[in-house]
mmCIF file of C-alpha atoms in Angstrom:
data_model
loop_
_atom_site.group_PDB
_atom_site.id
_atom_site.type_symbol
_atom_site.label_atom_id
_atom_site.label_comp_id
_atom_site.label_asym_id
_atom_site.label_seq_id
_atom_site.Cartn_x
_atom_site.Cartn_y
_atom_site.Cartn_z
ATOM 1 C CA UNK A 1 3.054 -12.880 0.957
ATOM 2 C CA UNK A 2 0.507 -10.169 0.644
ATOM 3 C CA UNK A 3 2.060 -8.250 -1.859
ATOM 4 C CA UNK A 4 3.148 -11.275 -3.906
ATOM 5 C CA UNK A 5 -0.378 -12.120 -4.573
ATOM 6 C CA UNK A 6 -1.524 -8.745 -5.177
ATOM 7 C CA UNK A 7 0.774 -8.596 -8.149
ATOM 8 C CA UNK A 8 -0.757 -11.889 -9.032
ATOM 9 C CA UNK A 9 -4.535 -11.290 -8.789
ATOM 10 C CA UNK A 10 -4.245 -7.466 -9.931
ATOM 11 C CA UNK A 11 -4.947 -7.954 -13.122
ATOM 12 C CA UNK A 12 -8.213 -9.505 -12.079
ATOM 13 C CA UNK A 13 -9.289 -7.505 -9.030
ATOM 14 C CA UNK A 14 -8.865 -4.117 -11.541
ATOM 15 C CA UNK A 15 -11.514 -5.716 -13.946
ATOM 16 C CA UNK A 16 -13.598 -6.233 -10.991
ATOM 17 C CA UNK A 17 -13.255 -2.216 -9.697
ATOM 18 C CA UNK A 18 -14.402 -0.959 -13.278
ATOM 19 C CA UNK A 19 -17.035 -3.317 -13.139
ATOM 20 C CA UNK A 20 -18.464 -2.159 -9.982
ATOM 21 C CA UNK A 21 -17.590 1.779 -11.071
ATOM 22 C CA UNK A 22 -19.649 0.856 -13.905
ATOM 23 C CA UNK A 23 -22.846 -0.567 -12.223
ATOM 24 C CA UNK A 24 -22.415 2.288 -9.226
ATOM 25 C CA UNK A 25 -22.852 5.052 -12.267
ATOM 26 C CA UNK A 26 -19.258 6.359 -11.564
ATOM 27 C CA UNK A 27 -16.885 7.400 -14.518
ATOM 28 C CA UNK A 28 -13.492 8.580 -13.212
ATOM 29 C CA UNK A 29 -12.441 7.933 -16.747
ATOM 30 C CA UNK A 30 -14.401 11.011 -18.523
ATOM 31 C CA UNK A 31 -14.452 13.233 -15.198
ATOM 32 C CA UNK A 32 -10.515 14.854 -17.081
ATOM 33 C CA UNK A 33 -12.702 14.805 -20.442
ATOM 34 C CA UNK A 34 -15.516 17.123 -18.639
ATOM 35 C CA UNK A 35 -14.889 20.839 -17.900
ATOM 36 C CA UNK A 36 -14.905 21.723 -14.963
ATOM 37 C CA UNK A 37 -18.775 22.726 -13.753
ATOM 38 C CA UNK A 38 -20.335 19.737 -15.666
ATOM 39 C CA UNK A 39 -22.080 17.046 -14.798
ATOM 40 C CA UNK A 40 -21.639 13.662 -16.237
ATOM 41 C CA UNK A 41 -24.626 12.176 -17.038
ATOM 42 C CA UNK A 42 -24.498 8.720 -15.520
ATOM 43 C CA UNK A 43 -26.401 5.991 -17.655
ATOM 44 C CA UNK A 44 -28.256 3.144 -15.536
ATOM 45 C CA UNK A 45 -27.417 0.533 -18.450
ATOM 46 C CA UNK A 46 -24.713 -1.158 -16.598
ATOM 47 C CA UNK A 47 -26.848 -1.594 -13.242
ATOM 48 C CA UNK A 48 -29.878 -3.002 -15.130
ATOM 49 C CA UNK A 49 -28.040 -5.426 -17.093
ATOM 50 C CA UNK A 50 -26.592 -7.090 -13.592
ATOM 51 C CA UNK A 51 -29.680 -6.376 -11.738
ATOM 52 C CA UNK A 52 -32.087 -7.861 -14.664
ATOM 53 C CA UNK A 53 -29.491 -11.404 -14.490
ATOM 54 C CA UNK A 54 -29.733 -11.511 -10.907
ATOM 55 C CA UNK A 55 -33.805 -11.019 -10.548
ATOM 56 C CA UNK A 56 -34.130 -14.059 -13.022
ATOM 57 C CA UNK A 57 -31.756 -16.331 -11.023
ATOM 58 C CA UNK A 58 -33.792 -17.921 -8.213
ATOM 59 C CA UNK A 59 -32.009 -19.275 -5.349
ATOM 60 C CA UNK A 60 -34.893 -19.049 -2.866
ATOM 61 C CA UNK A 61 -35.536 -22.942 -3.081
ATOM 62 C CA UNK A 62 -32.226 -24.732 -3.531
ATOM 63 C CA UNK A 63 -32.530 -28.246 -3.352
ATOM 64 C CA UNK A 64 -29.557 -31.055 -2.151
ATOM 65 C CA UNK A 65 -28.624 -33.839 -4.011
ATOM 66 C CA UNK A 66 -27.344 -36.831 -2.768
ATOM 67 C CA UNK A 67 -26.112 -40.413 -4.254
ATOM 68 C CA UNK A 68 -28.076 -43.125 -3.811
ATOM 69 C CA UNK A 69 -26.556 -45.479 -0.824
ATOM 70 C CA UNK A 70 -28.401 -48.113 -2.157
ATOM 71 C CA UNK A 71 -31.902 -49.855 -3.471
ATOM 72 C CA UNK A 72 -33.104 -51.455 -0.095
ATOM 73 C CA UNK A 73 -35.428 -49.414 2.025
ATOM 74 C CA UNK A 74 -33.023 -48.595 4.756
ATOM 75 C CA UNK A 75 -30.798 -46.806 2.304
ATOM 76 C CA UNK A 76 -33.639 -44.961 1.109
ATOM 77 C CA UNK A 77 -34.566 -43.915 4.481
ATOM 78 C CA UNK A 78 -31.314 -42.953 5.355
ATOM 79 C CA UNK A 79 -30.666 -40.755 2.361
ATOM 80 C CA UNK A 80 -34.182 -38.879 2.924
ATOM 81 C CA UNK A 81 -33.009 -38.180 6.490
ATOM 82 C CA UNK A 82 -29.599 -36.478 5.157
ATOM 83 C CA UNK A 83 -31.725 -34.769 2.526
ATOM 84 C CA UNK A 84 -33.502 -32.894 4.952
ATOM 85 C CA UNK A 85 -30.247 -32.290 7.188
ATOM 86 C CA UNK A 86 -29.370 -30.903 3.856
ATOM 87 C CA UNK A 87 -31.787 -28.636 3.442
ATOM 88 C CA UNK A 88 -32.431 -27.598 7.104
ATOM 89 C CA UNK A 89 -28.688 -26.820 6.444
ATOM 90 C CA UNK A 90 -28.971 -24.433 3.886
ATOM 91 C CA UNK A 91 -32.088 -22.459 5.102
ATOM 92 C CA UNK A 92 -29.983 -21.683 8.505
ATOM 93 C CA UNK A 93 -27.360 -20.882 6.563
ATOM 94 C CA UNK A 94 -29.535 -18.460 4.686
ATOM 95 C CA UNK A 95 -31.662 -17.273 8.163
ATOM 96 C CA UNK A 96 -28.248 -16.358 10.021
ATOM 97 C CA UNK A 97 -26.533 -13.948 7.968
ATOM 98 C CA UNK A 98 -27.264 -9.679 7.565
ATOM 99 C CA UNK A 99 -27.682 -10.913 3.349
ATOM 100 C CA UNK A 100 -28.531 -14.071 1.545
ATOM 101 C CA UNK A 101 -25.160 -15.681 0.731
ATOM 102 C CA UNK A 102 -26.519 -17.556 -1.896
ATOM 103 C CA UNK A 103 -28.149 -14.420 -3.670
ATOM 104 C CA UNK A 104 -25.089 -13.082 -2.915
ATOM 105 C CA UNK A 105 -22.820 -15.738 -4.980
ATOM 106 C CA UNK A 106 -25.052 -14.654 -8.130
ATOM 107 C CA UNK A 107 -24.560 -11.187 -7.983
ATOM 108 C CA UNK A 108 -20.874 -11.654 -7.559
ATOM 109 C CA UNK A 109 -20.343 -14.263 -10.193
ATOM 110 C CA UNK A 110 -22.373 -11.574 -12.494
ATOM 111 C CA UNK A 111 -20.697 -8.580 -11.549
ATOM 112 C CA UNK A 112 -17.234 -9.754 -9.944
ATOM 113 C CA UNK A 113 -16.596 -12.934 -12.370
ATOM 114 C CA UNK A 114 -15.788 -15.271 -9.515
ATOM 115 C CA UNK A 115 -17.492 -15.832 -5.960
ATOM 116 C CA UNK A 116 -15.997 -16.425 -2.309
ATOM 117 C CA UNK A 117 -17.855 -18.223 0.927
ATOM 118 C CA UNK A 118 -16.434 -18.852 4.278
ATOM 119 C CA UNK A 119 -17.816 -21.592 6.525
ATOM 120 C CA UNK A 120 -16.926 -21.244 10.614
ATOM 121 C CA UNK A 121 -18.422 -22.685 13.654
ATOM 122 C CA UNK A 122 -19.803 -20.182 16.384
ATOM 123 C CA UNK A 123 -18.229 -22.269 19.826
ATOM 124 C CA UNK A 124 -20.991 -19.445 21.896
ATOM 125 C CA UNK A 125 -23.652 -20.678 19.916
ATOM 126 C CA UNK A 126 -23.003 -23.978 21.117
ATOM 127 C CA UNK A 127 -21.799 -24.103 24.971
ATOM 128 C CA UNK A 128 -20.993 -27.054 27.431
ATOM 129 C CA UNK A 129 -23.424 -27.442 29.657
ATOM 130 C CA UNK A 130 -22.961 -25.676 33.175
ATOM 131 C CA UNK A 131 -21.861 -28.981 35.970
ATOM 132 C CA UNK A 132 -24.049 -27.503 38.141
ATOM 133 C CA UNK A 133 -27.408 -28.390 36.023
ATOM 134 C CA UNK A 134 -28.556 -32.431 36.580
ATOM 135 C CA UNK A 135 -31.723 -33.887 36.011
ATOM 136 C CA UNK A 136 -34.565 -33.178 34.250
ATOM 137 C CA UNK A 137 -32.934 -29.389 34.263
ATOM 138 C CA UNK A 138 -29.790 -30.002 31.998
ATOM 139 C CA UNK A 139 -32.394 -31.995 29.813
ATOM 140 C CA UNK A 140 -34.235 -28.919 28.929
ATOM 141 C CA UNK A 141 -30.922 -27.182 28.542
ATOM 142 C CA UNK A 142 -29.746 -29.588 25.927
ATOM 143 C CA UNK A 143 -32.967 -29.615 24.741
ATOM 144 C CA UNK A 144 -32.771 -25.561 24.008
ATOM 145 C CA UNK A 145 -29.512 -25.251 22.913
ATOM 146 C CA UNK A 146 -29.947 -28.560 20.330
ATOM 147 C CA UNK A 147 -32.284 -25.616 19.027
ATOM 148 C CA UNK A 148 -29.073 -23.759 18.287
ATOM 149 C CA UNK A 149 -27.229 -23.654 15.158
ATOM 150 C CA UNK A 150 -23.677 -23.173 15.092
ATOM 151 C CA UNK A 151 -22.231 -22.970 11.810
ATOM 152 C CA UNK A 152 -22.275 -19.837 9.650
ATOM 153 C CA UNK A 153 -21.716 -19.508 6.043
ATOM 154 C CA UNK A 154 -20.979 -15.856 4.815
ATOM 155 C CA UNK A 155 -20.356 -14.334 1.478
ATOM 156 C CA UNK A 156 -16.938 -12.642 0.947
ATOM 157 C CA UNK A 157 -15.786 -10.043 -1.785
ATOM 158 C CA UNK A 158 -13.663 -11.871 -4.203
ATOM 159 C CA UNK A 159 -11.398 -8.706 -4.452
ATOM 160 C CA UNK A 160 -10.174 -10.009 -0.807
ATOM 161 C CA UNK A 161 -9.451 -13.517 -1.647
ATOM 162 C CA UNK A 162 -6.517 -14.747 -3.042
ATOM 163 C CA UNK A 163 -6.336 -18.769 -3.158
ATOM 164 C CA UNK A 164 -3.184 -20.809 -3.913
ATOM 165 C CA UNK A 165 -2.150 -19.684 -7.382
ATOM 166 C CA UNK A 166 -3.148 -22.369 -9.719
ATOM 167 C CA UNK A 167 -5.102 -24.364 -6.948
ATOM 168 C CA UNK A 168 -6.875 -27.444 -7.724
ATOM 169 C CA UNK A 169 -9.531 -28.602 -5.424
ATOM 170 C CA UNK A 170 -9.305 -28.971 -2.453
ATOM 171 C CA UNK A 171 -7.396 -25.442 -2.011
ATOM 172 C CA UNK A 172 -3.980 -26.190 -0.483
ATOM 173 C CA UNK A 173 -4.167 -22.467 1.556
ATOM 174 C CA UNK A 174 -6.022 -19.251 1.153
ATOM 175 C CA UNK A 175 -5.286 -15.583 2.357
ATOM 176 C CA UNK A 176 -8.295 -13.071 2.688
ATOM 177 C CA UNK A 177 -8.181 -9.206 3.705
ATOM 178 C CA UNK A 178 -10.469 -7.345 5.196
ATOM 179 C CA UNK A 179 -10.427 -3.623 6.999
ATOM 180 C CA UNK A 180 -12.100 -2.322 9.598
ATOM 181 C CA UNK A 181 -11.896 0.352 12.761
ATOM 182 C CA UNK A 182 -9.014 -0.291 15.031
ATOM 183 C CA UNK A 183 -12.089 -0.169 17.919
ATOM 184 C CA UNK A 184 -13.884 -3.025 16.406
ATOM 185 C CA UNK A 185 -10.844 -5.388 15.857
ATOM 186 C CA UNK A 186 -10.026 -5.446 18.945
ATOM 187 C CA UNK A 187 -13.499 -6.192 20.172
ATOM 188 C CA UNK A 188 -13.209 -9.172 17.916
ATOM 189 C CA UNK A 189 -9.747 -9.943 18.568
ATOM 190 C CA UNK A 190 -8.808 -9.193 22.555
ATOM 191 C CA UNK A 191 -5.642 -10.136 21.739
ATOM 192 C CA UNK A 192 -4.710 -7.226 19.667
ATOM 193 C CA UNK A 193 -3.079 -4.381 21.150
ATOM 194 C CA UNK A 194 -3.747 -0.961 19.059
ATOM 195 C CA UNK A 195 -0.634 0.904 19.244
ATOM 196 C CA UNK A 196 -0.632 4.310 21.060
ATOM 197 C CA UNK A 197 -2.395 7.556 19.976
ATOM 198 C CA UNK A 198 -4.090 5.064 17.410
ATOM 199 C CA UNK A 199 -7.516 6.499 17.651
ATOM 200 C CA UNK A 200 -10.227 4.138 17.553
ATOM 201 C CA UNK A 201 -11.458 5.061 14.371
ATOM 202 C CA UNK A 202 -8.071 4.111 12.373
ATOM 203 C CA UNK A 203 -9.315 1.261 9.551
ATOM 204 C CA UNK A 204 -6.380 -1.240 10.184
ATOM 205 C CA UNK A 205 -6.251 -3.968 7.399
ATOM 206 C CA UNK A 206 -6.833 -7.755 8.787
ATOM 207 C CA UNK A 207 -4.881 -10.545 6.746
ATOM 208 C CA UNK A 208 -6.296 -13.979 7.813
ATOM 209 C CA UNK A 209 -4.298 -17.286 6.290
ATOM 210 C CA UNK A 210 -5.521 -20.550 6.359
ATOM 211 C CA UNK A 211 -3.591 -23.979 4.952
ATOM 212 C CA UNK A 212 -4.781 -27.805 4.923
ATOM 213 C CA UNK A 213 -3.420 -30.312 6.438
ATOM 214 C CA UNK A 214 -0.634 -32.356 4.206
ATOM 215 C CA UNK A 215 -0.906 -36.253 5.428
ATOM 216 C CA UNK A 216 1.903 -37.410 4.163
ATOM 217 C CA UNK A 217 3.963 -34.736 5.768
ATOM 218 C CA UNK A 218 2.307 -34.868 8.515
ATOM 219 C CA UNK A 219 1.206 -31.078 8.555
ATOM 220 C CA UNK A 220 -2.073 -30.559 10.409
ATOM 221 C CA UNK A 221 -2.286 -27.301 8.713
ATOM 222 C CA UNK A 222 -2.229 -23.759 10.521
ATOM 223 C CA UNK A 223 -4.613 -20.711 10.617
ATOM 224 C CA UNK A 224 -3.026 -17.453 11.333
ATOM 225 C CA UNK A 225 -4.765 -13.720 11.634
ATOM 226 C CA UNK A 226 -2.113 -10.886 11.482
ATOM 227 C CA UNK A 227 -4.449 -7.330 13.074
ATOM 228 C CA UNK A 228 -2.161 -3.976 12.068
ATOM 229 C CA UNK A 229 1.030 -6.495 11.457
ATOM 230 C CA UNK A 230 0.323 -7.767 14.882
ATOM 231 C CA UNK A 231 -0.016 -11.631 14.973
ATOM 232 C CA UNK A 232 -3.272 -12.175 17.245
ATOM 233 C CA UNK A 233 -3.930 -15.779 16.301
ATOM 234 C CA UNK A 234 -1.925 -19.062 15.341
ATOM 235 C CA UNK A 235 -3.310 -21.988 15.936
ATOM 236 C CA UNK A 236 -3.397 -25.896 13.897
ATOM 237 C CA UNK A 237 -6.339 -25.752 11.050
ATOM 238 C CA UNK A 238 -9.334 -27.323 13.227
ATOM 239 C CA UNK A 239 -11.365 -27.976 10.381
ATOM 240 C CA UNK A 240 -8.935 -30.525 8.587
ATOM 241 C CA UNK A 241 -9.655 -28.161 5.267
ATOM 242 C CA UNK A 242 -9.452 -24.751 4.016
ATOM 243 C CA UNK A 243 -13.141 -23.220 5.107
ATOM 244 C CA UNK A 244 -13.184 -21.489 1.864
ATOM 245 C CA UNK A 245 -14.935 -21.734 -1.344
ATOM 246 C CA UNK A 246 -13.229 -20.038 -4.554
ATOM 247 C CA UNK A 247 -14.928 -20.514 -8.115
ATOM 248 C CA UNK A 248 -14.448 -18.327 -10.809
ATOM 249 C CA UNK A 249 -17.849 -17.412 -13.176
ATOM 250 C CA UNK A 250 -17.441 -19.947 -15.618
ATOM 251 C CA UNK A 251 -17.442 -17.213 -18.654
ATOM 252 C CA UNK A 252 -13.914 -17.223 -19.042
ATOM 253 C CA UNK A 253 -11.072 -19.476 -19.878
ATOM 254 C CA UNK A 254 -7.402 -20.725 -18.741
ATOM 255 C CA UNK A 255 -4.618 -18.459 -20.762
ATOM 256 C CA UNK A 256 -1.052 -19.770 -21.631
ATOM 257 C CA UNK A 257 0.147 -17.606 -18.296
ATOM 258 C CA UNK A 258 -2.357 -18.436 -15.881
ATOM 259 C CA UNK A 259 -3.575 -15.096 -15.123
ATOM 260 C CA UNK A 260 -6.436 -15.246 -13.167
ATOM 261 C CA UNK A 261 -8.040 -12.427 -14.965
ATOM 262 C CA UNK A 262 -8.982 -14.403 -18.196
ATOM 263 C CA UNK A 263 -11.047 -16.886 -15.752
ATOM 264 C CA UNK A 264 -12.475 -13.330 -13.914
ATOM 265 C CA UNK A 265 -14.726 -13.028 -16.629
ATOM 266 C CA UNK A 266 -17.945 -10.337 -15.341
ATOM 267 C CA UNK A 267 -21.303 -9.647 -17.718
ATOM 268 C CA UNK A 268 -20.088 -6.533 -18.244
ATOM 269 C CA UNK A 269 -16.107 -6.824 -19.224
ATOM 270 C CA UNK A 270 -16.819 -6.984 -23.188
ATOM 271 C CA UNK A 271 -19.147 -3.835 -23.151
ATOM 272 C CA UNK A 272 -17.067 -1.515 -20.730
ATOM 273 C CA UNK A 273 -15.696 0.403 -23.870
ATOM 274 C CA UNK A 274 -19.938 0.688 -24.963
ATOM 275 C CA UNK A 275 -21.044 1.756 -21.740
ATOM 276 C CA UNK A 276 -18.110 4.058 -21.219
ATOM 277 C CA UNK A 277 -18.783 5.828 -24.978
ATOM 278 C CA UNK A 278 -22.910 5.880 -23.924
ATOM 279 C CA UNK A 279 -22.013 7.597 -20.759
ATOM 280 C CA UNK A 280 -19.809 10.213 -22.814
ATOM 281 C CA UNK A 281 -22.670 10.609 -25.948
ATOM 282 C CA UNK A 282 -24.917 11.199 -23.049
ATOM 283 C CA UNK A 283 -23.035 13.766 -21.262
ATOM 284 C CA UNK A 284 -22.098 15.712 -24.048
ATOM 285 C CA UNK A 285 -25.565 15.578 -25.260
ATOM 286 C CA UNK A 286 -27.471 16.717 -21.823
ATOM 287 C CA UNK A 287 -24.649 19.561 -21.617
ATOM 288 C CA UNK A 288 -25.696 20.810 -25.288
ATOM 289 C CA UNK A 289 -29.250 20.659 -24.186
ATOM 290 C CA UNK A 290 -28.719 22.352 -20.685
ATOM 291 C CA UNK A 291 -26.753 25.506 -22.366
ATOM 292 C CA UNK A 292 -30.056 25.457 -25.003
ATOM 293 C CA UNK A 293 -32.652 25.392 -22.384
ATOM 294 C CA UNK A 294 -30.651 28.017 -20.027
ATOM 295 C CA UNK A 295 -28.492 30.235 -22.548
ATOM 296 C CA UNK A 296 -25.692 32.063 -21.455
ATOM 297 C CA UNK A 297 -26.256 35.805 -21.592
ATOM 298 C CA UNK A 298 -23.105 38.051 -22.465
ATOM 299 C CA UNK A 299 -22.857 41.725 -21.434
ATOM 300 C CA UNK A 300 -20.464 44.621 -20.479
ATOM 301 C CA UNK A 301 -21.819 45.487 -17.312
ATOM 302 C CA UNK A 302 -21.805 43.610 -13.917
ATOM 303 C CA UNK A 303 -23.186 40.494 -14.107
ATOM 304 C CA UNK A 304 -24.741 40.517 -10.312
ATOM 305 C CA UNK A 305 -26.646 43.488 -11.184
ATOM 306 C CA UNK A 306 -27.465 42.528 -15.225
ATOM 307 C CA UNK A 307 -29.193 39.193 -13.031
ATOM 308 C CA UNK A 308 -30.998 41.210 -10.745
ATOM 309 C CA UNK A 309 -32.018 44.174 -13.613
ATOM 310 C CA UNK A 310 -33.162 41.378 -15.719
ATOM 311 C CA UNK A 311 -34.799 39.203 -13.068
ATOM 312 C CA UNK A 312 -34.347 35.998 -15.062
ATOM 313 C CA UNK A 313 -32.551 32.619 -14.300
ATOM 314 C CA UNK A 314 -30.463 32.568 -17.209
ATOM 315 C CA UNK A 315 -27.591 29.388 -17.451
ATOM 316 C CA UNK A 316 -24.324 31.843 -17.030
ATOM 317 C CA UNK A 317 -23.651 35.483 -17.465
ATOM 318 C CA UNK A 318 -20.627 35.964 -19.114
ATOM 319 C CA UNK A 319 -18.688 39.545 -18.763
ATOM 320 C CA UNK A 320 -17.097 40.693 -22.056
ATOM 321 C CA UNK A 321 -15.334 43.768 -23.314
ATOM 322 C CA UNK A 322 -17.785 44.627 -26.529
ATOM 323 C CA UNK A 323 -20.783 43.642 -27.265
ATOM 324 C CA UNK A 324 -21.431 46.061 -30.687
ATOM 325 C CA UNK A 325 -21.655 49.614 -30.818
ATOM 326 C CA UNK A 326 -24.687 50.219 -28.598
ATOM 327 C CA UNK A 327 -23.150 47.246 -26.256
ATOM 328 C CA UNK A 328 -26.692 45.542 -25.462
ATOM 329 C CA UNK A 329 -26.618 42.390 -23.994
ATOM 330 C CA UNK A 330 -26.966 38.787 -26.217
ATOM 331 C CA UNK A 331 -27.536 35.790 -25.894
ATOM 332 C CA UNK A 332 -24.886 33.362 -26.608
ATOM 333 C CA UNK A 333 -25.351 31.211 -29.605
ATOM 334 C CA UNK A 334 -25.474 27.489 -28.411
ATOM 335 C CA UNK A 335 -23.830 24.728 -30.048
ATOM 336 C CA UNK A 336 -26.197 21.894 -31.646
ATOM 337 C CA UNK A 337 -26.494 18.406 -30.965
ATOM 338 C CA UNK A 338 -24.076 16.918 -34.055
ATOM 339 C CA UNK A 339 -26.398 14.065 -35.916
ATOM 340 C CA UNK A 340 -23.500 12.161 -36.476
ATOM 341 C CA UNK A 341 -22.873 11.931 -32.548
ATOM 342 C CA UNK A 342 -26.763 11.429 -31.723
ATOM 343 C CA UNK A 343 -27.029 8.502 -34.664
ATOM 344 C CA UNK A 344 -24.064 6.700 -33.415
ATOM 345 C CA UNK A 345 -25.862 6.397 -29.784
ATOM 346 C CA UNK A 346 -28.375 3.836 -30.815
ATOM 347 C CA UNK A 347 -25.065 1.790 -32.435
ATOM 348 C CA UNK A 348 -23.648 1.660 -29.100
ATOM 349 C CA UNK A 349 -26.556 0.289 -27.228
ATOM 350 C CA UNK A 350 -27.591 -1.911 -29.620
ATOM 351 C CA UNK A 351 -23.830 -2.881 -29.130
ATOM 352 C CA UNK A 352 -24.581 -3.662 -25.090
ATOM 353 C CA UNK A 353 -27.524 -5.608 -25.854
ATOM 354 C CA UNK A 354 -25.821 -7.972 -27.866
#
């Protein structure tokens, strides 16, 4: 099924990998354009513009919203009460995780075009009280672990998602992957058995399904997790509903083939050919200025010893068979920056602003 919907959500997920070359300052795409030696100046344009979207987007105070259940004072009181189980809700959810999953869902809907959470419930978080405790003792118990919260809500990467193609809500079944050591899956799954001579430091890929329940089949759903192409667990859906949340940025639209790359729609897909051409002004520019700044000196004799003769730090000393008829060394005339190149900069980030 894997590959099936890899084919499917390609298109999509390679958007998303430029995108996040992009705002990580890496350009595999001029790296054959460079000479070997160079360095490609990497332009922080593509970072700011995501990072400048997601410091204006506040999620530090969300607040519910519920329906009103109705104008006499009970409903009132009732729907204050689940607005604050709302919001005592959220803040756990917020509290529990290694990053914000709400910040989170901004920065991928800006950078990735679409945004995953996964809800679960934490059965250690949550125990059954030991039959030996009675009294006043299992009170306090309950008491502590009513303290507890057992639900998590954590951010996934988009790029390992795939929902039902052309799901509407609720999602009929989901299939994530994730990678990790061989050592730490089976710490989280006991049931996997790592094959032998499979050191524990082997990334083995992790394919978790998940399907709701069909009533009128009478379905109950399943949830499967395949470790290394070993199936570790199968069980009936226990949460009556696919625990995951799939929306796409909202910036794109629905094409006459469904691919889910025209809803993938990131801040930076309609300037990747600007920010790719500033990177390569840039780089051909700082190169131009590094050769005028350290010049290349050209001579007949050994280099090692012109360096050490000359005790200077020149850019490159280039060995050549005739320098003139008394041979001295010379500098090698640099190139200049070509106005036409350095005027059509400003065209191209005027370009990305827009």
């Amino acid at each position: 099924l894997w590959p099936h919907l890899e084919g499917f959500y390609g298109n999509a997920w390679k958007k998303m990998q430029t995108a996040q070359s992009l705002y990580d300052h890496k350009f595999p795409w001029l790296r054959e354009q460079v000479p070997e030696g160079m360095d490609i100046h990497e332009p922080s344009t593509a970072s700011s513009i995501i990072d400048h979207f997601r410091d204006n987007v506040r999620v530090q105070n969300i607040l519910p919203v519920r329906d009103d259940w109705g104008t006499s004072q009970e409903a009132r009181n009732k729907k204050a009460l689940l607005l604050r189980l709302d919001k005592y809700v959220l803040d756990k959810f917020r509290e529990q995780g290694p990053v914000d999953p709400f910040t989170q869902v901004v920065f991928d809907m800006s950078l990735r075009g679409a945004a995953a959470w996964q809800i679960g419930y934490d059965a250690r978080r949550w125990p059954e009280a030991p039959e030996a405790l009675s009294g006043n003792v299992k009170k306090l118990w309950l008491q502590e672990r009513g303290m507890r919260f057992p639900l998590w809500l954590r951010p996934i990467d988009p790029m390992q998602v795939a929902p039902a193609p052309g799901y509407e809500f609720p999602m009929p079944w989901c299939v994530t992957k994730r990678e990790m050591t061989s050592y730490e899956a089976a710490e989280l799954y006991p049931q996997y058995r790592p094959p032998e001579r499979r050191k524990p430091a082997t990334v083995v890929a992790i394919l978790e399904l998940w399907s709701a329940p069909d009533y009128d089949s009478g379905d109950k759903g399943v949830h499967k997790v395949v470790v290394d192409n070993q199936l570790v667990v199968e069980r009936e859906n226990p949460f009556g509903v696919v625990p995951i949340v799939y929306e796409f940025s909202g910036m794109g639209r629905i094409d006459e083939n469904s691919d889910p790359a025209s809803l993938a729609v990131n801040m930076l897909e309609k300037a990747t050919s600007e920010l790719i051409a500033e990177a390569r002004i840039k780089t051909n520019a700082d190169a131009i200025w590094q050769f005028t700044a350290w010049p290349r000196l050209m001579t007949t004799e050994d280099p090692r010893s012109v360096k050490i003769q000359w005790d200077m730090s020149a850019g490159g000393i280039l060995r050549v068979t005739g320098l003139g008829p008394d041979n001295r060394p010379q500098w090698l005339e640099q190139p200049q920056v070509d106005a036409a190149m350095w005027n059509f900069l400003p065209m191209v980030l005027k370009s990305i602003e827009k």
